[in-house]
Amino acid sequence: MSATTFDLQPVSFTAPTPDAPFMTITFRLPHQSGSSRGHDERDPIHPATGLQVSFVNKEHEVFLERLTSRDVTPAGSPTAAATSGSGSGDHQQQLLLWSASIPEADMPTFLVAPGTPETETLVRLHAWRGEKLLGSWDVGGLAGRERVRD
């Protein structure tokens, strides 16, 4: 049985602002023309069944609900065409740009003790196939996700 690989390349991370209250993660996924192994518009995150965003501070990691292919939207044109393999079975590979947005209201706030110095919260993207973790990528950081306990 061959191991499942998942090639996701984080491209950009946009923190929420008052004018755009969404966190957006943009990433590249390979698409192989002439092959059923690549990603397509019907299921862009295949072979993953879900993506999950987590927020990490010094003490905790909080996971949001999983995102599915329906939550991922095209973010640009195919880029960086390359060939893979050798011989007559070569396939053209394009890296397709996709994005996922998370409303700021769905993002956690960490409670900290008074006098705790503010730290940046790490944002991480995970790819899952069922319960199997296919990979994790650090995609950005957020300041101001901590609130002092009363």
mmCIF file of C-alpha atoms in Angstrom:
data_model
loop_
_atom_site.group_PDB
_atom_site.id
_atom_site.type_symbol
_atom_site.label_atom_id
_atom_site.label_comp_id
_atom_site.label_asym_id
_atom_site.label_seq_id
_atom_site.Cartn_x
_atom_site.Cartn_y
_atom_site.Cartn_z
ATOM 1 C CA MET A 1 0.000 0.000 0.000
ATOM 2 C CA SER A 2 1.435 3.370 -0.969
ATOM 3 C CA ALA A 3 1.552 6.273 1.439
ATOM 4 C CA THR A 4 -0.795 9.182 0.830
ATOM 5 C CA THR A 5 1.070 12.395 0.148
ATOM 6 C CA PHE A 6 -0.386 15.863 0.220
ATOM 7 C CA ASP A 7 1.502 18.743 -1.345
ATOM 8 C CA LEU A 8 0.125 22.045 -0.050
ATOM 9 C CA GLN A 9 2.194 25.229 -0.277
ATOM 10 C CA PRO A 10 1.086 28.193 1.881
ATOM 11 C CA VAL A 11 1.319 31.419 -0.151
ATOM 12 C CA SER A 12 -0.166 34.206 1.943
ATOM 13 C CA PHE A 13 -1.919 34.954 5.190
ATOM 14 C CA THR A 14 -4.203 37.937 5.771
ATOM 15 C CA ALA A 15 -5.272 38.853 9.296
ATOM 16 C CA PRO A 16 -8.744 40.284 9.887
ATOM 17 C CA THR A 17 -9.192 44.066 9.880
ATOM 18 C CA PRO A 18 -12.150 46.293 10.788
ATOM 19 C CA ASP A 19 -12.932 46.643 7.062
ATOM 20 C CA ALA A 20 -12.492 42.925 6.292
ATOM 21 C CA PRO A 21 -13.355 40.855 9.390
ATOM 22 C CA PHE A 22 -12.039 37.587 7.924
ATOM 23 C CA MET A 23 -8.741 35.767 8.207
ATOM 24 C CA THR A 24 -7.738 34.438 4.785
ATOM 25 C CA ILE A 25 -5.207 31.716 4.027
ATOM 26 C CA THR A 26 -4.104 31.351 0.411
ATOM 27 C CA PHE A 27 -2.265 28.238 -0.718
ATOM 28 C CA ARG A 28 -1.189 26.308 -3.806
ATOM 29 C CA LEU A 29 -2.247 22.765 -4.601
ATOM 30 C CA PRO A 30 -0.921 20.763 -7.549
ATOM 31 C CA HIS A 31 -3.226 19.858 -10.425
ATOM 32 C CA GLN A 32 -2.034 17.231 -12.841
ATOM 33 C CA SER A 33 -3.647 17.300 -16.265
ATOM 34 C CA GLY A 34 -4.023 13.848 -17.732
ATOM 35 C CA SER A 35 -4.041 12.225 -14.292
ATOM 36 C CA SER A 36 -6.819 11.264 -11.917
ATOM 37 C CA ARG A 37 -4.400 11.756 -8.979
ATOM 38 C CA GLY A 38 -4.438 15.551 -9.125
ATOM 39 C CA HIS A 39 -6.831 18.094 -7.711
ATOM 40 C CA ASP A 40 -9.739 19.469 -9.662
ATOM 41 C CA GLU A 41 -12.441 22.079 -9.240
ATOM 42 C CA ARG A 42 -14.935 19.504 -7.871
ATOM 43 C CA ASP A 43 -12.636 18.381 -5.059
ATOM 44 C CA PRO A 44 -9.642 20.728 -4.883
ATOM 45 C CA ILE A 45 -8.284 19.344 -1.606
ATOM 46 C CA HIS A 46 -8.220 15.669 -2.691
ATOM 47 C CA PRO A 47 -6.770 13.352 -1.335
ATOM 48 C CA ALA A 48 -7.527 15.250 1.887
ATOM 49 C CA THR A 49 -11.117 15.105 3.075
ATOM 50 C CA GLY A 50 -10.763 18.237 5.174
ATOM 51 C CA LEU A 51 -8.551 21.145 6.147
ATOM 52 C CA GLN A 52 -8.459 22.461 9.693
ATOM 53 C CA VAL A 53 -7.129 25.712 11.111
ATOM 54 C CA SER A 54 -5.641 25.828 14.592
ATOM 55 C CA PHE A 55 -4.447 28.687 16.788
ATOM 56 C CA VAL A 56 -1.433 28.100 19.032
ATOM 57 C CA ASN A 57 -0.227 30.196 21.954
ATOM 58 C CA LYS A 58 2.331 29.297 24.639
ATOM 59 C CA GLU A 59 -0.055 26.966 26.487
ATOM 60 C CA HIS A 60 -2.830 25.796 24.151
ATOM 61 C CA GLU A 61 -3.737 24.805 20.620
ATOM 62 C CA VAL A 62 -7.368 25.429 19.644
ATOM 63 C CA PHE A 63 -8.787 23.719 16.555
ATOM 64 C CA LEU A 64 -11.684 25.078 14.511
ATOM 65 C CA GLU A 65 -14.170 22.882 12.662
ATOM 66 C CA ARG A 66 -12.832 21.210 9.546
ATOM 67 C CA LEU A 67 -13.172 22.875 6.176
ATOM 68 C CA THR A 68 -14.253 20.841 3.149
ATOM 69 C CA SER A 69 -13.829 21.368 -0.588
ATOM 70 C CA ARG A 70 -16.966 23.544 -0.519
ATOM 71 C CA ASP A 71 -15.207 25.987 1.831
ATOM 72 C CA VAL A 72 -12.206 26.432 -0.476
ATOM 73 C CA THR A 73 -12.436 28.947 -3.329
ATOM 74 C CA PRO A 74 -10.223 29.591 -6.367
ATOM 75 C CA ALA A 75 -7.859 32.496 -5.735
ATOM 76 C CA GLY A 76 -6.103 32.887 -9.061
ATOM 77 C CA SER A 77 -4.872 31.365 -12.265
ATOM 78 C CA PRO A 78 -2.684 28.262 -12.504
ATOM 79 C CA THR A 79 1.013 29.015 -12.111
ATOM 80 C CA ALA A 80 4.428 27.369 -12.412
ATOM 81 C CA ALA A 81 3.683 24.585 -14.861
ATOM 82 C CA ALA A 82 6.231 21.805 -14.589
ATOM 83 C CA THR A 83 6.586 18.245 -15.742
ATOM 84 C CA SER A 84 6.858 15.383 -13.316
ATOM 85 C CA GLY A 85 8.116 11.878 -13.825
ATOM 86 C CA SER A 86 10.131 10.636 -16.762
ATOM 87 C CA GLY A 87 9.467 8.926 -20.047
ATOM 88 C CA SER A 88 6.251 8.780 -22.041
ATOM 89 C CA GLY A 89 4.062 8.855 -18.896
ATOM 90 C CA ASP A 90 4.983 12.445 -18.021
ATOM 91 C CA HIS A 91 2.152 14.601 -16.739
ATOM 92 C CA GLN A 92 1.966 18.366 -16.905
ATOM 93 C CA GLN A 93 1.629 19.745 -13.374
ATOM 94 C CA GLN A 94 0.183 23.151 -12.553
ATOM 95 C CA LEU A 95 -0.012 24.722 -9.132
ATOM 96 C CA LEU A 96 -3.504 26.073 -8.553
ATOM 97 C CA LEU A 97 -4.100 28.917 -6.115
ATOM 98 C CA TRP A 98 -6.905 28.442 -3.559
ATOM 99 C CA SER A 99 -8.041 30.271 -0.433
ATOM 100 C CA ALA A 100 -10.051 29.664 2.711
ATOM 101 C CA SER A 101 -11.544 32.436 4.849
ATOM 102 C CA ILE A 102 -12.454 32.263 8.529
ATOM 103 C CA PRO A 103 -14.771 34.893 10.082
ATOM 104 C CA GLU A 104 -13.092 36.749 12.932
ATOM 105 C CA ALA A 105 -16.052 35.832 15.161
ATOM 106 C CA ASP A 106 -15.071 32.141 14.801
ATOM 107 C CA MET A 107 -11.483 32.754 15.902
ATOM 108 C CA PRO A 108 -10.588 31.990 19.545
ATOM 109 C CA THR A 109 -9.360 34.447 22.142
ATOM 110 C CA PHE A 110 -6.975 33.112 24.790
ATOM 111 C CA LEU A 111 -7.408 34.131 28.433
ATOM 112 C CA VAL A 112 -4.143 35.055 30.153
ATOM 113 C CA ALA A 113 -3.192 36.070 33.686
ATOM 114 C CA PRO A 114 -2.771 39.776 34.476
ATOM 115 C CA GLY A 115 0.778 40.957 33.734
ATOM 116 C CA THR A 116 1.384 38.304 31.084
ATOM 117 C CA PRO A 117 3.336 39.791 28.171
ATOM 118 C CA GLU A 118 1.455 39.744 24.875
ATOM 119 C CA THR A 119 2.635 37.075 22.477
ATOM 120 C CA GLU A 120 1.823 36.304 18.891
ATOM 121 C CA THR A 121 -0.672 33.515 18.232
ATOM 122 C CA LEU A 122 0.561 31.076 15.590
ATOM 123 C CA VAL A 123 -1.939 30.037 12.901
ATOM 124 C CA ARG A 124 -1.491 26.534 11.513
ATOM 125 C CA LEU A 125 -3.272 24.710 8.664
ATOM 126 C CA HIS A 126 -3.732 20.922 8.868
ATOM 127 C CA ALA A 127 -4.814 18.509 6.115
ATOM 128 C CA TRP A 128 -6.762 15.385 7.083
ATOM 129 C CA ARG A 129 -7.953 12.273 5.276
ATOM 130 C CA GLY A 130 -10.540 10.938 7.677
ATOM 131 C CA GLU A 131 -8.666 10.721 10.973
ATOM 132 C CA LYS A 132 -5.213 10.519 9.354
ATOM 133 C CA LEU A 133 -3.107 13.691 9.458
ATOM 134 C CA LEU A 134 -1.575 14.294 6.013
ATOM 135 C CA GLY A 135 0.422 17.375 6.982
ATOM 136 C CA SER A 136 0.573 20.647 8.932
ATOM 137 C CA TRP A 137 1.842 24.046 7.827
ATOM 138 C CA ASP A 138 2.489 27.229 9.833
ATOM 139 C CA VAL A 139 0.749 29.932 7.803
ATOM 140 C CA GLY A 140 0.946 33.112 9.873
ATOM 141 C CA GLY A 141 0.689 34.855 13.204
ATOM 142 C CA LEU A 142 -1.827 37.111 14.924
ATOM 143 C CA ALA A 143 -1.368 39.668 17.676
ATOM 144 C CA GLY A 144 -4.136 40.673 20.054
ATOM 145 C CA ARG A 145 -5.792 37.248 20.424
ATOM 146 C CA GLU A 146 -5.243 37.330 24.189
ATOM 147 C CA ARG A 147 -7.565 38.754 26.810
ATOM 148 C CA VAL A 148 -6.628 39.319 30.466
ATOM 149 C CA ARG A 149 -8.616 37.254 32.975
ATOM 150 C CA ASP A 150 -10.702 39.219 35.449
#
